[in-house]
PDB file of C-alpha atoms (C1' of nucleotides) in Angstrom:
ATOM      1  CA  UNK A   1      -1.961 -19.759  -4.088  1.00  0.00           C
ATOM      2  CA  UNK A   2      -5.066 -17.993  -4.683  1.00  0.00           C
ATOM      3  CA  UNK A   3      -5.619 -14.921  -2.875  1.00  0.00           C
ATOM      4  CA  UNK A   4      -8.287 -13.699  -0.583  1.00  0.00           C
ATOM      5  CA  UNK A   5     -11.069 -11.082  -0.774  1.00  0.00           C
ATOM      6  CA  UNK A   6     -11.776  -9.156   1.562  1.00  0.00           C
ATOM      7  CA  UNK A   7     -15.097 -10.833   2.451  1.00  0.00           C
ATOM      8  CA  UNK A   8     -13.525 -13.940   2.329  1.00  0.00           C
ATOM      9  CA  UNK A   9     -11.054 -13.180   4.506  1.00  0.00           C
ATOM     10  CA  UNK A  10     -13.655 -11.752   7.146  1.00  0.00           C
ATOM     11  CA  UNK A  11     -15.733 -15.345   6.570  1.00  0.00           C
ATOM     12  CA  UNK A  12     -12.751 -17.472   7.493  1.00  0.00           C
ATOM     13  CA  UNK A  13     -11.400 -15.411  10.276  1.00  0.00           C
ATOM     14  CA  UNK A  14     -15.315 -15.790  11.828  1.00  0.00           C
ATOM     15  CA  UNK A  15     -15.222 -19.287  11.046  1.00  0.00           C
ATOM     16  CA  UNK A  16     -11.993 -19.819  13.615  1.00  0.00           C
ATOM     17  CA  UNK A  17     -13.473 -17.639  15.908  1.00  0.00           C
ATOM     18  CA  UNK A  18     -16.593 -20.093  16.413  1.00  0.00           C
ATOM     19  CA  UNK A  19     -14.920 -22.702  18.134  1.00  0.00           C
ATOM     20  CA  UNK A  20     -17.350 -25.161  19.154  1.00  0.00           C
ATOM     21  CA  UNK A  21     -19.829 -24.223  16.671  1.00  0.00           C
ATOM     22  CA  UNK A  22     -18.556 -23.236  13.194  1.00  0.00           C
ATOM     23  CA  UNK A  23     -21.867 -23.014  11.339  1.00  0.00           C
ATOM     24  CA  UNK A  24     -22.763 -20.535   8.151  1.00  0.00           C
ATOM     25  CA  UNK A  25     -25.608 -19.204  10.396  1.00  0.00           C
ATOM     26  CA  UNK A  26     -23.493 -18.340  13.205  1.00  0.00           C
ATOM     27  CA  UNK A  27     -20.898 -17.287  10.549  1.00  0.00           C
ATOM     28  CA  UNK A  28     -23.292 -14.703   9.689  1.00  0.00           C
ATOM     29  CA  UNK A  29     -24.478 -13.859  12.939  1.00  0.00           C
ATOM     30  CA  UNK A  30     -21.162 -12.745  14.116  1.00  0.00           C
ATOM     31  CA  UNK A  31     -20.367 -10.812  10.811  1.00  0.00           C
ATOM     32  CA  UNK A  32     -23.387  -8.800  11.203  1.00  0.00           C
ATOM     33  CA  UNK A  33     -23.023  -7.989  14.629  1.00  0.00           C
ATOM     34  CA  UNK A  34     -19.645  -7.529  14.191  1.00  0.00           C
ATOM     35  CA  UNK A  35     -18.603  -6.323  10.759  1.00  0.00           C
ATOM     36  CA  UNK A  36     -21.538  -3.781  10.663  1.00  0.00           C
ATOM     37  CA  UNK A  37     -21.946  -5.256   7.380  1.00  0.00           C
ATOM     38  CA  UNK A  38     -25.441  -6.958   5.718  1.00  0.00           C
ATOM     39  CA  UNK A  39     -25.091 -10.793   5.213  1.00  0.00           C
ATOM     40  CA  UNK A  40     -27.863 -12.691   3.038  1.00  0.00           C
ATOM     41  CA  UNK A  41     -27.448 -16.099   3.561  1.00  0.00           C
ATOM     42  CA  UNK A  42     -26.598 -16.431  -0.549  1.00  0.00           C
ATOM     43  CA  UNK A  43     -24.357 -14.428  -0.137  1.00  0.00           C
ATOM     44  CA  UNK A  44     -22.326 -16.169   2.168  1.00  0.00           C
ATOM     45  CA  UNK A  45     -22.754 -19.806   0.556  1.00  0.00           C
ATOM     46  CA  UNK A  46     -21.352 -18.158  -2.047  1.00  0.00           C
ATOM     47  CA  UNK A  47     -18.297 -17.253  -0.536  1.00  0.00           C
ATOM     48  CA  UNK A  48     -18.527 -20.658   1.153  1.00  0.00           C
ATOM     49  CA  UNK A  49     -18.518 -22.169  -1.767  1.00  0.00           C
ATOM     50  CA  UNK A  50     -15.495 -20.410  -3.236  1.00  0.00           C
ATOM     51  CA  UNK A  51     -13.500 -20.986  -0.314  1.00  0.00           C
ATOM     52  CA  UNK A  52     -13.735 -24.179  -0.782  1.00  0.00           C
ATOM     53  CA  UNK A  53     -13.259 -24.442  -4.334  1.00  0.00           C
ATOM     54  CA  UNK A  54      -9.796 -23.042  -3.364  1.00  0.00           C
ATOM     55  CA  UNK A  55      -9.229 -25.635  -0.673  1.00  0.00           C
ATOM     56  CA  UNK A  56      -9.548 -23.262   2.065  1.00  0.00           C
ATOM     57  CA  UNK A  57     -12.807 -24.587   3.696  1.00  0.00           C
ATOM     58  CA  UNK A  58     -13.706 -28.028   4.107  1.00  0.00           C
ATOM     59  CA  UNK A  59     -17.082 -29.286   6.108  1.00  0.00           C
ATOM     60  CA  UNK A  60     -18.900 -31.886   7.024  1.00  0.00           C
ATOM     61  CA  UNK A  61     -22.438 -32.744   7.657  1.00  0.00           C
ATOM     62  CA  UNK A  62     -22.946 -32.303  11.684  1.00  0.00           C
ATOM     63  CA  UNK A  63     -24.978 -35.250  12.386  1.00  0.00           C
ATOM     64  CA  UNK A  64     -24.950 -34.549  16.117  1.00  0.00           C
ATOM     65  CA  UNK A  65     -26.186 -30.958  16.641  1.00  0.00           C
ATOM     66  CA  UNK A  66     -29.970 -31.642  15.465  1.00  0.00           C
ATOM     67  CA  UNK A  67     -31.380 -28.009  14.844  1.00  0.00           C
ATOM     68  CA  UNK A  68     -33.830 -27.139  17.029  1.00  0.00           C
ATOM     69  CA  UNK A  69     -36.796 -26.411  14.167  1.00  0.00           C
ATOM     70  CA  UNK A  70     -36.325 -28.622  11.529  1.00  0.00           C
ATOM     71  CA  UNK A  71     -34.411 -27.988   8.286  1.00  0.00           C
ATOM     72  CA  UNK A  72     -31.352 -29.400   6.951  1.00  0.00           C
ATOM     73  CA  UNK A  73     -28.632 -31.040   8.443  1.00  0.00           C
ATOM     74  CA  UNK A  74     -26.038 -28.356   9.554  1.00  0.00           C
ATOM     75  CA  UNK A  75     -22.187 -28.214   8.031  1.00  0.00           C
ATOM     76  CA  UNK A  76     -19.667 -27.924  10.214  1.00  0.00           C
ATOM     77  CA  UNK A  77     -17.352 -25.791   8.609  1.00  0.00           C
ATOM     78  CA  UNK A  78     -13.233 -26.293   9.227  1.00  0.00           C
ATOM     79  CA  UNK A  79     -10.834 -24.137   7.906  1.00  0.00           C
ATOM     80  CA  UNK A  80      -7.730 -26.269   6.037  1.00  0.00           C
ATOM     81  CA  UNK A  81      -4.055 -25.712   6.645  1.00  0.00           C
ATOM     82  CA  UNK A  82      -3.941 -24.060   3.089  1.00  0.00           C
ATOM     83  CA  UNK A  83      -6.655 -21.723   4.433  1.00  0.00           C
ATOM     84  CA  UNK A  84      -4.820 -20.885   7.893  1.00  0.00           C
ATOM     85  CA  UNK A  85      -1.888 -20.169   5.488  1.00  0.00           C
ATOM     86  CA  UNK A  86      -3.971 -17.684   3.772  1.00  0.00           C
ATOM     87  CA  UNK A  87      -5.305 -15.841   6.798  1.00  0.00           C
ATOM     88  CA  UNK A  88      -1.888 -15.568   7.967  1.00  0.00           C
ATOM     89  CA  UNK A  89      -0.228 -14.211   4.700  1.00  0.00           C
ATOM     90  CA  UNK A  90      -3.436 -11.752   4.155  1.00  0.00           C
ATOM     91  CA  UNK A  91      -2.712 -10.549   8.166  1.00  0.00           C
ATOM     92  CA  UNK A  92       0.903  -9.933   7.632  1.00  0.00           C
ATOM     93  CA  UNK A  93       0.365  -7.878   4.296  1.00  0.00           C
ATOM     94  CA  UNK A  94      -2.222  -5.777   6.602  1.00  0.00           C
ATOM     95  CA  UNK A  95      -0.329  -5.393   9.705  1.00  0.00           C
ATOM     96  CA  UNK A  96       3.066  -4.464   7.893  1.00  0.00           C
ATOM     97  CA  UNK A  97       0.710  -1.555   5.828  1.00  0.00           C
ATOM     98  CA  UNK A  98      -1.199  -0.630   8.943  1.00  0.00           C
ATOM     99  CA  UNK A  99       1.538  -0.585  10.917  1.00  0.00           C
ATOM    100  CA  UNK A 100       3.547   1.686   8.187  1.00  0.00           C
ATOM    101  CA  UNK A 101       1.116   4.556   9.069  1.00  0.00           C
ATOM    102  CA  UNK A 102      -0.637   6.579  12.165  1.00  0.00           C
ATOM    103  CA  UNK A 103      -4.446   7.720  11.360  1.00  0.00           C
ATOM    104  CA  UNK A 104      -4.317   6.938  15.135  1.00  0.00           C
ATOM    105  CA  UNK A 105      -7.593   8.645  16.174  1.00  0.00           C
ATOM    106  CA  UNK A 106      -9.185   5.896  15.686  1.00  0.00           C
ATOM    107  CA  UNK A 107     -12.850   7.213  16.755  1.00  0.00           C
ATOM    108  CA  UNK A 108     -15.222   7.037  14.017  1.00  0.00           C
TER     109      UNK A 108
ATOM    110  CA  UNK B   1     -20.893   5.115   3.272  1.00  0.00           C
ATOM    111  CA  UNK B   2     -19.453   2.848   0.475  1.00  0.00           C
ATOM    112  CA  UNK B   3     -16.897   0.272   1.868  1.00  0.00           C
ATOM    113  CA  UNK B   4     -13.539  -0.743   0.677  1.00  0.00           C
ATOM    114  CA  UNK B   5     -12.485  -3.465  -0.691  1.00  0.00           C
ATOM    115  CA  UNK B   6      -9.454  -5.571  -0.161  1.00  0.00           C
ATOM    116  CA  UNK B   7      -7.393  -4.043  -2.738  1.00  0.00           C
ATOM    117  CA  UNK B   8      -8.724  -0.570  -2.539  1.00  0.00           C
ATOM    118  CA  UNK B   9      -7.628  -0.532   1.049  1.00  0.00           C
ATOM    119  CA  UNK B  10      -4.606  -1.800   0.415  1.00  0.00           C
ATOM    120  CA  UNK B  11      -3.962   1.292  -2.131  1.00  0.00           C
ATOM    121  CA  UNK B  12      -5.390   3.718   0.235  1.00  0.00           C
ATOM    122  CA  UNK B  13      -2.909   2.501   2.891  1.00  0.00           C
ATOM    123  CA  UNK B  14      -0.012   2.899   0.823  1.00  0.00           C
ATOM    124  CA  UNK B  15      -0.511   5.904  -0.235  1.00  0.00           C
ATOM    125  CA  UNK B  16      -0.773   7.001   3.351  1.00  0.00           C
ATOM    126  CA  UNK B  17       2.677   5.370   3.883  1.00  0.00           C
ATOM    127  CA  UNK B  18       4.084   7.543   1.392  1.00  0.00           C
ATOM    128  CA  UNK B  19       4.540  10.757   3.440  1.00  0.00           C
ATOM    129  CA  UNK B  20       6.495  12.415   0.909  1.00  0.00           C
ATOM    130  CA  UNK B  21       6.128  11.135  -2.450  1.00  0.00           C
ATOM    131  CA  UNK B  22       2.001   9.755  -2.716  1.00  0.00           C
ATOM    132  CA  UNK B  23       2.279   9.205  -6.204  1.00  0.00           C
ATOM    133  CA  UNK B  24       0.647   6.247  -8.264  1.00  0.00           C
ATOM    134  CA  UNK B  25       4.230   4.881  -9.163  1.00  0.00           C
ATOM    135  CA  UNK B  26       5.637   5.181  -5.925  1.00  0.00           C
ATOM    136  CA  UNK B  27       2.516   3.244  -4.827  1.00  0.00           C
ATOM    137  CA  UNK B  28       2.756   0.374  -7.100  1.00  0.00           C
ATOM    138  CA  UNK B  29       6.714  -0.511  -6.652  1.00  0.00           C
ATOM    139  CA  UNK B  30       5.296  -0.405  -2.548  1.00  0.00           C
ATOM    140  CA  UNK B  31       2.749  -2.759  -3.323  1.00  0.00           C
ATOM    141  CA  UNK B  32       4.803  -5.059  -5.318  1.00  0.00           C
ATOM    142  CA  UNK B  33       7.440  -5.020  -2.509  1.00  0.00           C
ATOM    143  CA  UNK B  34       5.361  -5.449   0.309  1.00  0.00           C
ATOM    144  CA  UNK B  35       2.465  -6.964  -0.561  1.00  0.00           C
ATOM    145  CA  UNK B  36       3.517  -9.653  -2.526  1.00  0.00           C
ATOM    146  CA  UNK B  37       1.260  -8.755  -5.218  1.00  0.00           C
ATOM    147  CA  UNK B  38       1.296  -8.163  -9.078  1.00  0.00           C
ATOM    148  CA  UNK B  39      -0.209  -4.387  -9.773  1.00  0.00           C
ATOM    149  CA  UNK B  40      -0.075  -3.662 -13.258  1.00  0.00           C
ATOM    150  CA  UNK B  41      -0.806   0.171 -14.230  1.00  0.00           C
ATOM    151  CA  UNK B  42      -4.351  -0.382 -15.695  1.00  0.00           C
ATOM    152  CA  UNK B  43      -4.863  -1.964 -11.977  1.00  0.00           C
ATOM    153  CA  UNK B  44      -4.267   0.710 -10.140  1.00  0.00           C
ATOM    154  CA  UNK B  45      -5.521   3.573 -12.307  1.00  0.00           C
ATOM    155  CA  UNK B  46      -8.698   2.055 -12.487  1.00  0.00           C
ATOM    156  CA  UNK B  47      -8.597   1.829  -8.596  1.00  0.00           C
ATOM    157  CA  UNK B  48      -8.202   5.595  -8.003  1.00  0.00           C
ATOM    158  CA  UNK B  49     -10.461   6.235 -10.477  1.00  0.00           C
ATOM    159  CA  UNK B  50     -13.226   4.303  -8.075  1.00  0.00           C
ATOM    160  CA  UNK B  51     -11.710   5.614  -5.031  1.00  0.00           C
ATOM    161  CA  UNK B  52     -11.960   9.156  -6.275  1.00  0.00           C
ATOM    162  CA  UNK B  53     -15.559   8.175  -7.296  1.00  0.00           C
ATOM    163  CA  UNK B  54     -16.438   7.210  -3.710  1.00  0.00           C
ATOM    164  CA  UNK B  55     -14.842  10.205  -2.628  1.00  0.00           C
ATOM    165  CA  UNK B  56     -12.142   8.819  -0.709  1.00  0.00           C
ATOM    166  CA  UNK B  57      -9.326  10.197  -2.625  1.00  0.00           C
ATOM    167  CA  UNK B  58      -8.379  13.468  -4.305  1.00  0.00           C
ATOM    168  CA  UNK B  59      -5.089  14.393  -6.418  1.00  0.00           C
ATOM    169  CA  UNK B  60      -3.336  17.516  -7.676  1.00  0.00           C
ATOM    170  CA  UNK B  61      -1.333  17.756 -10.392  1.00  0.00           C
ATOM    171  CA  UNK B  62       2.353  18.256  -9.332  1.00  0.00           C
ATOM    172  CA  UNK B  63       4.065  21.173 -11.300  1.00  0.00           C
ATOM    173  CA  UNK B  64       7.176  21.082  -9.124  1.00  0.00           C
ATOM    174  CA  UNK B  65       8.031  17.165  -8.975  1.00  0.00           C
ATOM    175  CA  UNK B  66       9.220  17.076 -12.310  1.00  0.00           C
ATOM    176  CA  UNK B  67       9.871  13.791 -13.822  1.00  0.00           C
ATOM    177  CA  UNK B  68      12.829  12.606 -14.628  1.00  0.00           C
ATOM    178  CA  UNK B  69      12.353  11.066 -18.385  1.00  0.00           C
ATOM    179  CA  UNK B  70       9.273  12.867 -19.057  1.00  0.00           C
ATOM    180  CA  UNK B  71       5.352  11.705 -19.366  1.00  0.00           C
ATOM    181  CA  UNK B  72       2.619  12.899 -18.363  1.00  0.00           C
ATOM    182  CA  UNK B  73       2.773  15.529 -14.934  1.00  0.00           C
ATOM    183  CA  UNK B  74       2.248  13.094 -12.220  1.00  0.00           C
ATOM    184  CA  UNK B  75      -0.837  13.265  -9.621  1.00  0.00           C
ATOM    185  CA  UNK B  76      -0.017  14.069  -6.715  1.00  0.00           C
ATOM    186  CA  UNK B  77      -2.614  11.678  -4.492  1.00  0.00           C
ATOM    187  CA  UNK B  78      -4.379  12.627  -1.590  1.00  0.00           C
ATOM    188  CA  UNK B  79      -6.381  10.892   0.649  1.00  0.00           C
ATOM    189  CA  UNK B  80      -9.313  12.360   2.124  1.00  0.00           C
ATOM    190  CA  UNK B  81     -11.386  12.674   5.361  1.00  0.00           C
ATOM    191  CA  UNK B  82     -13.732  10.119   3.969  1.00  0.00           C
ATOM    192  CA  UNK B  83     -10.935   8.033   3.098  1.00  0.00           C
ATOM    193  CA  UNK B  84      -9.462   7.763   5.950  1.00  0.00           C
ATOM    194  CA  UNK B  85     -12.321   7.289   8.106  1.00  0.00           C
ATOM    195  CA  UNK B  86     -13.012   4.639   6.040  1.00  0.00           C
ATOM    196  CA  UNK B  87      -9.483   3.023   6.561  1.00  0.00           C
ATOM    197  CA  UNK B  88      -9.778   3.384  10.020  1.00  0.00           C
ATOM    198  CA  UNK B  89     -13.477   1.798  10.016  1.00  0.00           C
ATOM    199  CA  UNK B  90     -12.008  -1.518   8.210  1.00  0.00           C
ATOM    200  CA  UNK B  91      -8.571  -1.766  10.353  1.00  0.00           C
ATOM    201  CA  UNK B  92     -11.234  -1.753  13.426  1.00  0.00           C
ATOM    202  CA  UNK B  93     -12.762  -4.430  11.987  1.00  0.00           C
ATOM    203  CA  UNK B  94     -10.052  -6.759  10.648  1.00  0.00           C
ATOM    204  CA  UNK B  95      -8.642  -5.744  14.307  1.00  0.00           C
ATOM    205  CA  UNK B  96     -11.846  -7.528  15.887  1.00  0.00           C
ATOM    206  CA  UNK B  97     -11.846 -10.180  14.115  1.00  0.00           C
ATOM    207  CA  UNK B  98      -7.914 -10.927  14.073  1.00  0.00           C
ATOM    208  CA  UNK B  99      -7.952 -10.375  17.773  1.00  0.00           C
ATOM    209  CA  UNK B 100     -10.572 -12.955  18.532  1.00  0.00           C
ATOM    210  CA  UNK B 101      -8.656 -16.093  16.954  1.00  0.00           C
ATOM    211  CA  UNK B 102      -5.242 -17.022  17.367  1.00  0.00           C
ATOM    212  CA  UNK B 103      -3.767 -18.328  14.220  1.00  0.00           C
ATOM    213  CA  UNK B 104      -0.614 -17.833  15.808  1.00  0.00           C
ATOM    214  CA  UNK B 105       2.399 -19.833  14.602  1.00  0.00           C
ATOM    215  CA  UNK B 106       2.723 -17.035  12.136  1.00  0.00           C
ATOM    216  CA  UNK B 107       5.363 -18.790  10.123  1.00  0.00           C
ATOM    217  CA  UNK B 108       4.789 -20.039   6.540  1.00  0.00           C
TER     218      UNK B 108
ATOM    219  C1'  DG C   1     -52.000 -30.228   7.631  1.00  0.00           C
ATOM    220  C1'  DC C   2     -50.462 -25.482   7.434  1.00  0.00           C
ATOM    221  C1'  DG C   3     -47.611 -21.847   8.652  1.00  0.00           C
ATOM    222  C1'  DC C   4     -43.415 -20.414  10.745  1.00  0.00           C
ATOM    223  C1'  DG C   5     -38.582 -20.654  11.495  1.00  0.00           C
ATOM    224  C1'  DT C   6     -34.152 -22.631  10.320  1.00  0.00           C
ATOM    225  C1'  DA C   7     -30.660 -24.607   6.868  1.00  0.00           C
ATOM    226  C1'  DG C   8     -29.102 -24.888   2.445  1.00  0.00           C
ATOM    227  C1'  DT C   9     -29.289 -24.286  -3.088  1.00  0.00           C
ATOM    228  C1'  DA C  10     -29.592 -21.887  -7.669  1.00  0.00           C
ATOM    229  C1'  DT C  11     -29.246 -18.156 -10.408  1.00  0.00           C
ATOM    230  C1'  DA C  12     -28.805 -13.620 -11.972  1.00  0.00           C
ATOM    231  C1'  DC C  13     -26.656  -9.465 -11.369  1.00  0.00           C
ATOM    232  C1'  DT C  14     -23.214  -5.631  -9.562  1.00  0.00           C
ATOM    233  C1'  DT C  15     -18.952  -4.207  -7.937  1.00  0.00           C
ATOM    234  C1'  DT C  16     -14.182  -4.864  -7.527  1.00  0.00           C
ATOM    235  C1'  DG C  17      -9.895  -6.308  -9.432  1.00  0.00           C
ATOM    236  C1'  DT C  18      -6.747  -7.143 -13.536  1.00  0.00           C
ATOM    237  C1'  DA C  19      -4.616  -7.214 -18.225  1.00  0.00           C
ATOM    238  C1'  DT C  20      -3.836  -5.142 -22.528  1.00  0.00           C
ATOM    239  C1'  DT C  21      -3.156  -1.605 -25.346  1.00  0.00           C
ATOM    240  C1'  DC C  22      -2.870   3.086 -26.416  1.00  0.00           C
ATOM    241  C1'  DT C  23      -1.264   8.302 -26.062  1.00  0.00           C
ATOM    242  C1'  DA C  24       2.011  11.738 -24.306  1.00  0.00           C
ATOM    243  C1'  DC C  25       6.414  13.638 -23.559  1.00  0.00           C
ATOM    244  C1'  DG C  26      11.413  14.501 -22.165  1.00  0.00           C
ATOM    245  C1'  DA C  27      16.201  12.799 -22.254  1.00  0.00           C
ATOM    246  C1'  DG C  28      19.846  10.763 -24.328  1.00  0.00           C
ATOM    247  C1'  DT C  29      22.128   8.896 -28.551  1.00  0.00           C
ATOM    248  C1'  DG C  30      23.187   8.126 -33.337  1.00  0.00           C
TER     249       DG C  30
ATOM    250  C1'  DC D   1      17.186  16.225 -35.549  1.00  0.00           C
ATOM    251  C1'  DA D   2      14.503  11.881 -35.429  1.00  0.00           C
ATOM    252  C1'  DC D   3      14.245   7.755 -32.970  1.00  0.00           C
ATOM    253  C1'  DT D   4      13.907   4.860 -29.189  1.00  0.00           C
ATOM    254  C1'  DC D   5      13.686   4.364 -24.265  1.00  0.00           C
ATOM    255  C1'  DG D   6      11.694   5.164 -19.924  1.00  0.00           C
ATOM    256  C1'  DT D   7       8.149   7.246 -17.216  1.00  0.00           C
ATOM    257  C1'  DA D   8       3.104   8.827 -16.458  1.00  0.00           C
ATOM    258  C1'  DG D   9      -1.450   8.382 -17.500  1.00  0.00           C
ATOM    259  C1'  DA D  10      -6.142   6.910 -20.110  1.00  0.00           C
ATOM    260  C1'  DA D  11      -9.364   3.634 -22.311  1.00  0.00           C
ATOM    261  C1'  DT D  12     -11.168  -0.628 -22.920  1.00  0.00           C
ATOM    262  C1'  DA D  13     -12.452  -5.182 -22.174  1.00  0.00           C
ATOM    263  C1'  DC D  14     -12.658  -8.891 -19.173  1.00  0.00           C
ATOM    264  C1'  DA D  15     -12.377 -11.976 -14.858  1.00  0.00           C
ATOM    265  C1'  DA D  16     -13.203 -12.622 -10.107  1.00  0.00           C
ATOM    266  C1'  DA D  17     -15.418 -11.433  -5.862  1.00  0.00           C
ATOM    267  C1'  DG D  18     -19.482  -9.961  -3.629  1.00  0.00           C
ATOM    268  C1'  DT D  19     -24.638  -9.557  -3.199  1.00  0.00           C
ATOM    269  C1'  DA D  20     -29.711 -10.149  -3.776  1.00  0.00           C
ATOM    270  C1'  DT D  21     -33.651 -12.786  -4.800  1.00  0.00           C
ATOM    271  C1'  DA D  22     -36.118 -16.446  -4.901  1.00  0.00           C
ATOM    272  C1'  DC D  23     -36.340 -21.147  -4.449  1.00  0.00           C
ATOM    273  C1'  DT D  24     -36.371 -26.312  -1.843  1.00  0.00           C
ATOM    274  C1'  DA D  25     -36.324 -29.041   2.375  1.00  0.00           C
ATOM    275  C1'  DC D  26     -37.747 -30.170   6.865  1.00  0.00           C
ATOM    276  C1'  DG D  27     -39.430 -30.234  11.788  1.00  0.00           C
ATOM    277  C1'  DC D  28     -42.217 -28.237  15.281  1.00  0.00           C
ATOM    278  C1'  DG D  29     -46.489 -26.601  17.215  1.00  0.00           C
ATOM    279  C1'  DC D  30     -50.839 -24.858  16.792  1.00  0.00           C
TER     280       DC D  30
END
DNA sequence: GCGCGTAGTATACTTTGTATTCTACGAGTG
DNA sequence: CACTCGTAGAATACAAAGTATACTACGCGC
């Protein structure tokens, strides 16, 4: 199975986190608020894209939730089983490193 | 500050774990084992090379570990302040973001 | 009907990650 | 003693992941 970035990882793990509305913007939204990291929006349909190349990201066209100013119809975006996999594999590699070491002070 | 990618954390991580023995070789075998991941040489050279770049790591030359069946004197890694604030800065983050979704079953 | 704001696409480019191949050197073995 | 084996490291070229820039599309409201 292919493996996951680091970004990607971040995308999918925002993705789940959206529950009722998994969309790239709010995708982005959340990873700049909370990453502290700059998103363009190519940058993420990038990723998007990849993810889904690998079968980790499927979506479908939201016909429902009609955006408020115009533009195109919005993709729902739903994480496969393959990609859940992934997530989980990626957060047991990290937690069995992190957990391997104390740079506990943790203030930045 | 520069951020880390997936791998480069990874490295920086292990290293940490390797209280008494942070060299590159010691590194590798631990990623192997516990990250389920192929790390050739050339791999991880290259990665302390742009670690060290970024200012994240530092080595010494170790006169006193001597190796068994010769080579080169091995470098004896160390990671710095920068490094490891920027360890803890991405842990925080993946910490967020993990904590916020529950992908729980855990098994593969 | 024109500009603004949102959603998505295309493309070029940079940074990160990986494989391959080379040098160096000590220990053991013939 | 020279040769090959195992370890450590360097150089190079290349592939994949990440990012920026600049586009198209479309609806709303002035």
């Amino acid at each position: 199975m292919a493996k996951l970035g680091e970004f990607e990882l971040l995308v999918l793990l925002s993705i789940l986190r959206q529950k009722d509305a998994p969309y790239a913007n709010r995708v982005r939204e959340d990873l700049e608020a909370n990453a502290d990291r700059r998103v363009t929006r190519g940058a993420l349909y990038r990723t998007l894209d990849r993810l889904t190349e690998k079968g980790f990201l499927a979506w479908e066209l939201d016909p429902s939730e009609v955006p408020e100013r115009g533009g195109h119809p919005m993709r729902r975006l739903l994480v496969t089983e393959d990609g859940l996999a992934a997530v989980r594999q990626a957060r047991d590699v990290l937690a069995t490193f992190l957990d391997g070491v104390d740079l506990l002070p943790g203030e930045t």
